XYZ file of C-alpha atoms in Angstrom:
519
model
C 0.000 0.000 0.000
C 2.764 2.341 1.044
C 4.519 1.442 -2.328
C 1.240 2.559 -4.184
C 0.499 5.870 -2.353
C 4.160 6.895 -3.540
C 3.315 6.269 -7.067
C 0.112 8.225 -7.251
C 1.989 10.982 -5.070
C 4.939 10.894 -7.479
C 2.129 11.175 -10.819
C 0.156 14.333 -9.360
C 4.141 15.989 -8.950
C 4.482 14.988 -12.768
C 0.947 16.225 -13.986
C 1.359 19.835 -11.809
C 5.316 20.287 -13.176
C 3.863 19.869 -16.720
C 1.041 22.043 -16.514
C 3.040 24.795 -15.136
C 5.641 24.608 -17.379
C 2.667 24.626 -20.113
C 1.123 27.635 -19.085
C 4.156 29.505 -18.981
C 5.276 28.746 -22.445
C 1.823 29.619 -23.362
C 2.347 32.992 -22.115
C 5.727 33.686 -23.412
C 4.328 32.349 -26.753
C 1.327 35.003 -26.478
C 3.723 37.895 -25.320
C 6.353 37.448 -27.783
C 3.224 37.451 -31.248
C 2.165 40.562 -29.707
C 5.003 42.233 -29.387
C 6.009 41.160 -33.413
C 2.701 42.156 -34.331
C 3.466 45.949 -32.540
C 6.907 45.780 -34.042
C 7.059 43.734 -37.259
C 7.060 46.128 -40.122
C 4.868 44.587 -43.153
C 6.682 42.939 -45.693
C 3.715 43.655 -48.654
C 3.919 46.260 -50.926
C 1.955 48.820 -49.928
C 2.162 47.954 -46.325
C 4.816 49.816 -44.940
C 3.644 53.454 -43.257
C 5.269 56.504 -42.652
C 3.547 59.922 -40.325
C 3.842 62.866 -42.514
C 2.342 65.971 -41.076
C 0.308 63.788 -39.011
C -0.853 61.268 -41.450
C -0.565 57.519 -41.785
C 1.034 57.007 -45.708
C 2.190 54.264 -47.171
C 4.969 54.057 -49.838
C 2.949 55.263 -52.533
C 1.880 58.356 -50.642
C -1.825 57.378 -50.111
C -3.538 57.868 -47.044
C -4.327 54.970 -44.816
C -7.215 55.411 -42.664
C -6.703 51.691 -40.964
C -5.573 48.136 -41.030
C -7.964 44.990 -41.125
C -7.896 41.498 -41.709
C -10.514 40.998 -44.748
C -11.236 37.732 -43.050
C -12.597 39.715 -39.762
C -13.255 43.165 -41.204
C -14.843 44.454 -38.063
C -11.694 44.272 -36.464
C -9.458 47.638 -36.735
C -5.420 48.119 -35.915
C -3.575 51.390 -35.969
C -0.028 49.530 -37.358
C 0.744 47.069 -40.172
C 2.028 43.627 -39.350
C 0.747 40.308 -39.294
C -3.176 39.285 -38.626
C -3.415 37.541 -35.336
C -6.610 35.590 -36.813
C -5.314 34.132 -39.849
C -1.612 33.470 -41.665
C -1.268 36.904 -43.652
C -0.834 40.620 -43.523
C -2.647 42.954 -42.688
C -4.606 45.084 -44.948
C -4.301 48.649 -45.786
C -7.835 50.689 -45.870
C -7.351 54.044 -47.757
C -9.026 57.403 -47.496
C -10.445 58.024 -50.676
C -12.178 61.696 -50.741
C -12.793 61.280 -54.474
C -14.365 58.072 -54.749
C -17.914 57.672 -56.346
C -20.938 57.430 -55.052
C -22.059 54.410 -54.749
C -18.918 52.587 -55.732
C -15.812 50.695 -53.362
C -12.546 50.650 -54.586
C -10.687 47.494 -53.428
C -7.274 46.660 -53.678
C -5.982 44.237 -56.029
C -3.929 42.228 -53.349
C -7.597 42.232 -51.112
C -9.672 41.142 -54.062
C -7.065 38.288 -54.631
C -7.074 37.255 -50.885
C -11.575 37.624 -51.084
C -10.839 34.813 -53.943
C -12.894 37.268 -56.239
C -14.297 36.095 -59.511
C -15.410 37.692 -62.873
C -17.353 36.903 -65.902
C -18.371 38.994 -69.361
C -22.007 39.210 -69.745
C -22.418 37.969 -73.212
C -25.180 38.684 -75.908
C -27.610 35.732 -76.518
C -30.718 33.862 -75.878
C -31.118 30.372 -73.937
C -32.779 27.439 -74.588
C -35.629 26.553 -73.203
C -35.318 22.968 -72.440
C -38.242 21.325 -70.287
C -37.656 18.138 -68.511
C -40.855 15.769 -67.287
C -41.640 12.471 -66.482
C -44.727 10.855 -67.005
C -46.197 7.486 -67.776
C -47.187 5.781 -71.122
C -50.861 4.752 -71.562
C -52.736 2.911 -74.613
C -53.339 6.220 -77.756
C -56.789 6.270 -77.480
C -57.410 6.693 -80.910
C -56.269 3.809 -82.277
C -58.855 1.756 -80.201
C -60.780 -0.795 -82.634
C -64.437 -1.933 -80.880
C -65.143 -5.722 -83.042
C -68.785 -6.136 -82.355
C -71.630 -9.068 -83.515
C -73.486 -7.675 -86.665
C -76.093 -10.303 -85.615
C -76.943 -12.383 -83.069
C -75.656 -16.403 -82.985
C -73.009 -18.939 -80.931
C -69.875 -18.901 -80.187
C -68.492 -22.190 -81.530
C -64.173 -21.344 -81.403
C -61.847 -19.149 -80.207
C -58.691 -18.065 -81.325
C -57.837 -15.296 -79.492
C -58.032 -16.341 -76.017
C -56.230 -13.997 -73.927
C -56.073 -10.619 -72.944
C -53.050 -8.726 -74.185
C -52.511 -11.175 -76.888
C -50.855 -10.015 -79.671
C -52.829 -10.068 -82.933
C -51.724 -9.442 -86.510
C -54.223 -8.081 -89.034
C -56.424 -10.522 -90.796
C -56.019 -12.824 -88.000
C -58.903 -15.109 -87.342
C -60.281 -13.951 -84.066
C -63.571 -15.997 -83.362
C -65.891 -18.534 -85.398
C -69.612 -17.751 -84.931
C -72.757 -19.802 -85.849
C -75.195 -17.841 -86.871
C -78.475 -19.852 -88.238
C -80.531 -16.577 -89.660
C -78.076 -16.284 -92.010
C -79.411 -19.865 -93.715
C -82.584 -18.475 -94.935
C -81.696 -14.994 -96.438
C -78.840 -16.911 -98.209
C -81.252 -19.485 -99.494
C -83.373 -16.865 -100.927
C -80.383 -15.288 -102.435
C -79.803 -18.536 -104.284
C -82.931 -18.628 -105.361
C -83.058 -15.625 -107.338
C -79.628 -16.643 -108.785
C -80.782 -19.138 -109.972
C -83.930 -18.245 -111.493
C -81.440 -15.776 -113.648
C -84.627 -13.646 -114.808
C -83.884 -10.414 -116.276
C -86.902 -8.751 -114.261
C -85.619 -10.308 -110.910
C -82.371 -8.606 -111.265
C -83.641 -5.885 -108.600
C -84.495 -8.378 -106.367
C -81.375 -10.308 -106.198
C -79.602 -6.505 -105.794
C -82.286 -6.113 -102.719
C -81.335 -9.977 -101.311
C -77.472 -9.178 -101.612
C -77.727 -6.223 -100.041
C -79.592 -7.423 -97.107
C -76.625 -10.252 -96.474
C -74.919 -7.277 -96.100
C -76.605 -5.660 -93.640
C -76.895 -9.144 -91.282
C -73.227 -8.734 -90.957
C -71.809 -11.037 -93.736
C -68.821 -9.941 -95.746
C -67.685 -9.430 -98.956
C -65.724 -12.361 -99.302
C -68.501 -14.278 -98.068
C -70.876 -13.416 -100.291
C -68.391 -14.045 -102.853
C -68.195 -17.771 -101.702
C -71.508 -18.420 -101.274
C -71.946 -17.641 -105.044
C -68.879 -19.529 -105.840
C -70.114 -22.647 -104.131
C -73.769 -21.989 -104.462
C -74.055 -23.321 -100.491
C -75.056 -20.806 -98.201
C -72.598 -20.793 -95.439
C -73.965 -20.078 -91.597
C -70.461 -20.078 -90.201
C -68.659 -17.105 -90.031
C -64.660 -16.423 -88.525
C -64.453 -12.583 -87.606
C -60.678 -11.586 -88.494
C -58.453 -8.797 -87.150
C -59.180 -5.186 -88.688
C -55.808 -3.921 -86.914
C -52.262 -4.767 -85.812
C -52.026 -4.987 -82.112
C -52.873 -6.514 -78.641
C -56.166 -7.287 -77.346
C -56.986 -4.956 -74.379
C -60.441 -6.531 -73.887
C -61.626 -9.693 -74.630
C -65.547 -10.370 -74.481
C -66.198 -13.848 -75.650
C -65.888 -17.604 -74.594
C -66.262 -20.386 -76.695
C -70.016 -22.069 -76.290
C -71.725 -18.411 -75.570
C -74.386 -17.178 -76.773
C -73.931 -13.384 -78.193
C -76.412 -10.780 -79.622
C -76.393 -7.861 -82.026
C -73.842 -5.082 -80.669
C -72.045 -7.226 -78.290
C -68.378 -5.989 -77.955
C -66.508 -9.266 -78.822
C -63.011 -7.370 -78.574
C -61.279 -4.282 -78.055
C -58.027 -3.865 -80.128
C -55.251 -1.334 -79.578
C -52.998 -0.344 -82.032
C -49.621 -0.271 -80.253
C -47.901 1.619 -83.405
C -48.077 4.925 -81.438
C -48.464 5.358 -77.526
C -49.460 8.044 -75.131
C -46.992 9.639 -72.776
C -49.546 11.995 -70.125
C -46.525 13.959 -68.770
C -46.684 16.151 -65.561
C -45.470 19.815 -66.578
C -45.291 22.512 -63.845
C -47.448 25.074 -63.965
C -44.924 27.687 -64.238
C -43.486 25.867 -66.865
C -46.530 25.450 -69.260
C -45.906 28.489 -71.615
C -42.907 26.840 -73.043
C -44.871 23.625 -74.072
C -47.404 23.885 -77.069
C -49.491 21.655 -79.295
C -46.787 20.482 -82.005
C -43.954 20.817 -80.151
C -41.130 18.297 -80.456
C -40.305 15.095 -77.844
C -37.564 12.732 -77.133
C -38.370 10.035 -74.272
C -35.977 7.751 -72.723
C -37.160 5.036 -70.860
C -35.136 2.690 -68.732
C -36.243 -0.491 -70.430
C -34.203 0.252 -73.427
C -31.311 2.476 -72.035
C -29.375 4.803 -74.804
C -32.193 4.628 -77.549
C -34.343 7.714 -77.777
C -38.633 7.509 -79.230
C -39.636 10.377 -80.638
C -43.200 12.167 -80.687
C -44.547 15.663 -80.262
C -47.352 17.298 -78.249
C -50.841 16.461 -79.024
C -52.586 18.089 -76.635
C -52.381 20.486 -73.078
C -54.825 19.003 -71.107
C -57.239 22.052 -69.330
C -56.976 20.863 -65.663
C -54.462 21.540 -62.909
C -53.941 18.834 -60.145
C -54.306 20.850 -56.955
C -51.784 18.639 -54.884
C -49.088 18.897 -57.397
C -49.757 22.144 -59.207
C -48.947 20.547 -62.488
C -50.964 20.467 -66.034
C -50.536 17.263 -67.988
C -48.909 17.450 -71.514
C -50.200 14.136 -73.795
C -47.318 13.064 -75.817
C -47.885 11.173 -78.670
C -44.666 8.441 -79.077
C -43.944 6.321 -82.105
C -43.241 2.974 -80.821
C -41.450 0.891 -83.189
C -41.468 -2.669 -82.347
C -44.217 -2.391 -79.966
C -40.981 -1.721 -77.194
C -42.902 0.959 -75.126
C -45.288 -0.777 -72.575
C -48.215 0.832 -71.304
C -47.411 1.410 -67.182
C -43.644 2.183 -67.628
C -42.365 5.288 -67.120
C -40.401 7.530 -69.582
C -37.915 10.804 -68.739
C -39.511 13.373 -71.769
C -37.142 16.323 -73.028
C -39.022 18.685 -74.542
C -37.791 20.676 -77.633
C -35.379 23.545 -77.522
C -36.801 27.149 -77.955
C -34.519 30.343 -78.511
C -36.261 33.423 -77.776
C -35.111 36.739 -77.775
C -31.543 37.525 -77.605
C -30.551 39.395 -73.992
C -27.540 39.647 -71.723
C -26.253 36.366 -70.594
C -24.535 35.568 -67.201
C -23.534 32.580 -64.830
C -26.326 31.855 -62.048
C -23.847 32.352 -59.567
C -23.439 36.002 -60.140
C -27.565 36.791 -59.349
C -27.921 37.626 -55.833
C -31.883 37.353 -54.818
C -32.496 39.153 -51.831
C -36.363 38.259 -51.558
C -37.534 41.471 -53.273
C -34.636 42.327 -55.725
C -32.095 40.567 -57.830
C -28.622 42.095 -57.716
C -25.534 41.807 -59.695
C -22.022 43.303 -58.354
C -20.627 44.841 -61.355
C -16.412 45.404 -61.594
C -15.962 48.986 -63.665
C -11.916 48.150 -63.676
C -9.139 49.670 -61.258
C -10.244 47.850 -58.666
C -13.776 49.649 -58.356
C -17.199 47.958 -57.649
C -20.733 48.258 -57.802
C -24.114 47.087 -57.340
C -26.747 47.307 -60.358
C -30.561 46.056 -59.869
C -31.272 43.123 -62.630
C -34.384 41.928 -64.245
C -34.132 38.198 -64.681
C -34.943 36.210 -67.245
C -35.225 32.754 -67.938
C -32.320 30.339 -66.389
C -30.729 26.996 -67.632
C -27.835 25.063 -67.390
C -26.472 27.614 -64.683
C -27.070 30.361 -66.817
C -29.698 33.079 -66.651
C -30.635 36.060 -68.607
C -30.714 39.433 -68.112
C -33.275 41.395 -69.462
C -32.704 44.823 -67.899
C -29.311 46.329 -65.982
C -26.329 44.982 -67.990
C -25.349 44.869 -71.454
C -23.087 42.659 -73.228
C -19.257 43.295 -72.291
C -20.243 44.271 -68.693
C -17.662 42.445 -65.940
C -19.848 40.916 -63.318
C -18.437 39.388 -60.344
C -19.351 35.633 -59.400
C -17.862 34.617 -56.776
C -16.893 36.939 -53.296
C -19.728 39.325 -53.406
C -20.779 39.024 -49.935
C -17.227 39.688 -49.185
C -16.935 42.834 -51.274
C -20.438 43.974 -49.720
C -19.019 43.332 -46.410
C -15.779 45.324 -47.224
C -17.720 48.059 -48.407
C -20.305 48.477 -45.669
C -16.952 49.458 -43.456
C -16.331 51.999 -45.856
C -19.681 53.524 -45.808
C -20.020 53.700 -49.944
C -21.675 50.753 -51.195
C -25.629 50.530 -51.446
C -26.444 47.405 -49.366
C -27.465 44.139 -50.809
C -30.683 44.438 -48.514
C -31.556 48.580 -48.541
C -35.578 49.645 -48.838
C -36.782 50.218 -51.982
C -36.216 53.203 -53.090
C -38.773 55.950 -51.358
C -38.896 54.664 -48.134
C -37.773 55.994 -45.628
C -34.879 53.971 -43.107
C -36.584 53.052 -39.479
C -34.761 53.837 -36.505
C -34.148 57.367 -37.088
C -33.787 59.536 -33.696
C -35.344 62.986 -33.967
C -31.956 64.712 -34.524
C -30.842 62.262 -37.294
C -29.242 60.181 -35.503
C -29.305 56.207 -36.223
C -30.427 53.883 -33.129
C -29.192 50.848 -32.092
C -29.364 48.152 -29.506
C -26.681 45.610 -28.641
C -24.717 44.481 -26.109
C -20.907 45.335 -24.855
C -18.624 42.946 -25.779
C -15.725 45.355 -24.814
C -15.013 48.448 -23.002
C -11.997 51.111 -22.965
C -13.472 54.093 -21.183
C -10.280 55.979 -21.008
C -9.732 55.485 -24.782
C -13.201 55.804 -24.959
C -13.824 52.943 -27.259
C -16.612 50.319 -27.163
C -17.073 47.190 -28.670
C -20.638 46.393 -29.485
C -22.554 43.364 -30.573
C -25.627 44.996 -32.166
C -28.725 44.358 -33.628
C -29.628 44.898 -37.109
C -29.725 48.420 -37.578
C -32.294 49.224 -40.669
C -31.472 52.928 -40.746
C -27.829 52.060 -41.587
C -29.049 48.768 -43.353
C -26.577 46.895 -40.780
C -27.377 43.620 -40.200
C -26.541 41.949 -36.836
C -22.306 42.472 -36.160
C -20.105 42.826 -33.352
C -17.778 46.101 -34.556
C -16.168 48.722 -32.797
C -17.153 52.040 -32.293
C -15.795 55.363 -31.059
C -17.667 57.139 -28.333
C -18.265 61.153 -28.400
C -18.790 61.325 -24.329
C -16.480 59.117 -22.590
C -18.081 59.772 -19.227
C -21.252 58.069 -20.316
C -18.889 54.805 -20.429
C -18.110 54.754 -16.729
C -21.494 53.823 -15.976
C -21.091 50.618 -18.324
C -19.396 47.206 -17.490
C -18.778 44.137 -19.927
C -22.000 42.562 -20.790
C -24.709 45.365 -20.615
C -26.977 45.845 -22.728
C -27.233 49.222 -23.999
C -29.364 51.526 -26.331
C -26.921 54.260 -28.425
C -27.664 56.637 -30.807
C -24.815 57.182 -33.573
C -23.396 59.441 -36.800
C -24.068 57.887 -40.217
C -21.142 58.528 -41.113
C -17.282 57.617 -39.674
C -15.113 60.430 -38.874
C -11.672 61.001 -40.167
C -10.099 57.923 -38.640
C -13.178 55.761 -40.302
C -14.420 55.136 -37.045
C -18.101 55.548 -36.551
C -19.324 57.953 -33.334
C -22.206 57.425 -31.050
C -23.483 60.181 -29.644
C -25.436 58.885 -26.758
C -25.409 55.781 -24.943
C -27.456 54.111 -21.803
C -28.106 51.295 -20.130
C -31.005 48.906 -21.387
C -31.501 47.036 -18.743
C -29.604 44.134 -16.549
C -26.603 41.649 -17.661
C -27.586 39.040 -20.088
């Protein structure tokens, strides 16, 4: 036991040596990046600074108002060196009195580290390609009804199956029907009699085999073999499969009975679910290729027959019939085909990738790069989109450089600077909420730092709509540093603050208070 308590004793020594000596490297390690951070001069062109009458310049004379990190923008420093949030160099921001309104110039270096992108709008039209899926069915109208002309029995069958194939002329079913004995008997008759005056009344008999059903080439052989002949076969008027079948050998059938129903399986139907959005690019006439996964790489082509007028309330979709020719009867009624519809190119308008439209919910926006390093937004009127590209109907023009990738970024970079229109402003005639009755802008948020001799704040605010700010933690500069010794770490406050930064491109409040208790 004694041997054991001097282990454990001997482990705690070990653990408490090593997490001293841990902490204090820790601290050295922290102490000695923030004093090369306060001392390191920047290596980056265009980062060193020298004070000339007062002002921060770098080597090219330019003013620098402040260094950032464009990964954490919010966060100011008053010296280049390196960022102590990421592996790279500080930033320089410059004062630029002349700049345009509504415009941020960036640096080349910053819009290389935002991993900004550009494309040329180009001059074209799209095409409109639909994609559906739907289901193939029997084409109605090449449904064949075979009926009884007369009444008699069923004495074979040679059909005897639904979905049989049949080929035309086919024998289908033999029928005995005995009223056909006696008007063929009297047809015989008067052919045999031969009198010139009875010629109207064997044109009256023959006609009336006629009408009891019996066919040409019956009538044929019953003067051929002067027998009359009560048996009858009913053949096959089509090519195709038998999608009812209505008789039985030994039954009796009447006049009109449906015997079969025959479905020519040349052409199908394809009812295809089109989105009702989507319905204006699909007409009557319009080209189809279907693919189904039966037959894998071979395409069956048809067009549009019809736009049928009803909309299924659960899916919102109209159904499109698609007539298919089906070659070798491949396409199956029940399977289910993926339908392209035909390409349409309407008018020609300014084309750009998908990726450069930002939607905010009530406008579509567009960053547009005007060269040197300058940016702006420009409203957009969209057009149709496909294939990751979408047109442009109003706001560019063909040539314009539109930014795809790192537009949040660039908004972000601007809203420090105070010059770029944000992504989410009011429409244009309303007027910002959150206006105090001096001009001021109000704001909520809470302290997430304090320097009241320095008189500096750190604020995690609200969205401020009179700015259009949304929700950020960023410093600010405050006019009366008395107000701050009534503040601690974690209060939340109401402040009221200048729209616009002051010559160090800090922004001012005016007047700040209390809210109410720690969070």
């Amino acid at each position: 036991m004694k041997n054991i308590a001097r282990i454990l004793v001997a482990l705690v020594v070990i653990a408490g040596s090593g997490a001293v000596g841990y902490w204090f490297a820790m601290r050295n390690m922290r102490s000695t990046t923030t004093a090369e951070h306060a001392q390191a001069p920047a290596q980056a062109e265009g980062s060193a600074a020298n004070v000339v009458d007062g002002v921060v310049q770098d080597r090219s004379g330019k003013r620098v108002l402040y260094w950032h990190d464009p990964m954490v923008p919010q966060q100011k420093f008053q010296k280049p060196g390196p960022s102590p949030f990421m592996n790279m160099m500080l930033v320089p921001v410059y004062a630029e009195p002349g700049a345009e309104e509504g415009k941020v110039s960036i640096s080349s270096r910053v819009v290389q580290n935002l991993g900004v992108r550009t494309a040329v709008a180009e001059m074209g039209s799209l095409e409109r390609k639909l994609q559906a899926v739907g289901s193939i069915e029997y084409n109605e109208r090449a449904v064949v009804v075979v009926q009884a002309r007369t009444s008699g029995f069923v004495e074979r069958v040679h059909a005897r199956a639904p979905l049989d194939p049949v080929r035309r002329g086919a024998p289908l079913v033999e029928l005995l029907v005995p009223e056909w004995a006696a008007a063929q008997q009297e047809y015989l008759f008067l052919l045999r009699r031969d009198a010139s005056a009875d010629r109207a009344l064997i044109a009256a008999s023959r006609e009336r085999l006629h009408l009891l059903g019996i066919s040409e080439a019956d009538i044929a052989a019953v003067e051929r073999d002067r027998q009359p002949r009560t048996q009858i076969t009913v053949t096959a008027p089509i090519d195709g499969v038998i999608a009812e079948l209505g008789v039985r050998e030994g039954m009796t059938v009447v006049t009109g009975a449906t015997l079969y129903r025959l479905v020519d399986l040349g052409t199908v139907w394809v009812n295809a679910e089109v989105p009702e959005a989507q319905t204006a690019f699909v007409r009557p006439g319009s080209r189809v290729e279907a693919h189904v996964a039966a037959w894998p790489g071979q395409v069956f082509r048809g067009t549009v027959g019809a736009i049928l007028p009803e909309v299924n309330n659960a899916t919102r979709t109209l159904r499109a019939r698609i007539e298919l020719a089906n070659p070798g009867a491949r396409l199956k009624p029940g399977m289910f085909a993926a339908l392209s519809f035909a390409s349409e190119r309407g008018a020609k308008f300014a084309i750009v990738p998908s990726e450069a439209v930002i939607q905010t919910g009530t406008r579509s926006v567009v960053i547009l790069a005007d060269g040197d390093g300058k940016f702006r937004p420009v409203d957009v009127e969209l057009g149709f989109e496909m294939d990751g590209r979408t047109e442009i109907r109003k706001g560019l023009k063909a040539g314009d450089k539109v930014v795809v990738s790192g537009q949040f970024l660039i908004d972000s970079e601007a809203s420090l600077k105070g010059t770029l229109t944000r992504l989410q402003a009011a429409p244009d005639g309303d007027k910002p909420a959150g206006l105090t009755e001096d001009g001021l802008h109000r704001g909520l948020g809470k302290i997430d730092d304090i320097d009241a001799r320095a008189g500096q704040i750190t604020l995690a605010h609200d969205p401020m709509p009179s700015m259009k700010w949304p929700a950020m933690t960023m410093g600010f500069q405050v006019e009366d540093q008395g107000s701050l010794a009534k503040l601690n770490k974690g209060d939340v406050v109401e402040f009221a603050m200048k729209g616009e930064p002051n010559k160090d491109g800090d922004y001012v409040i005016v007047r700040i208070a209390r809210k109410g208790a720690k969070r």
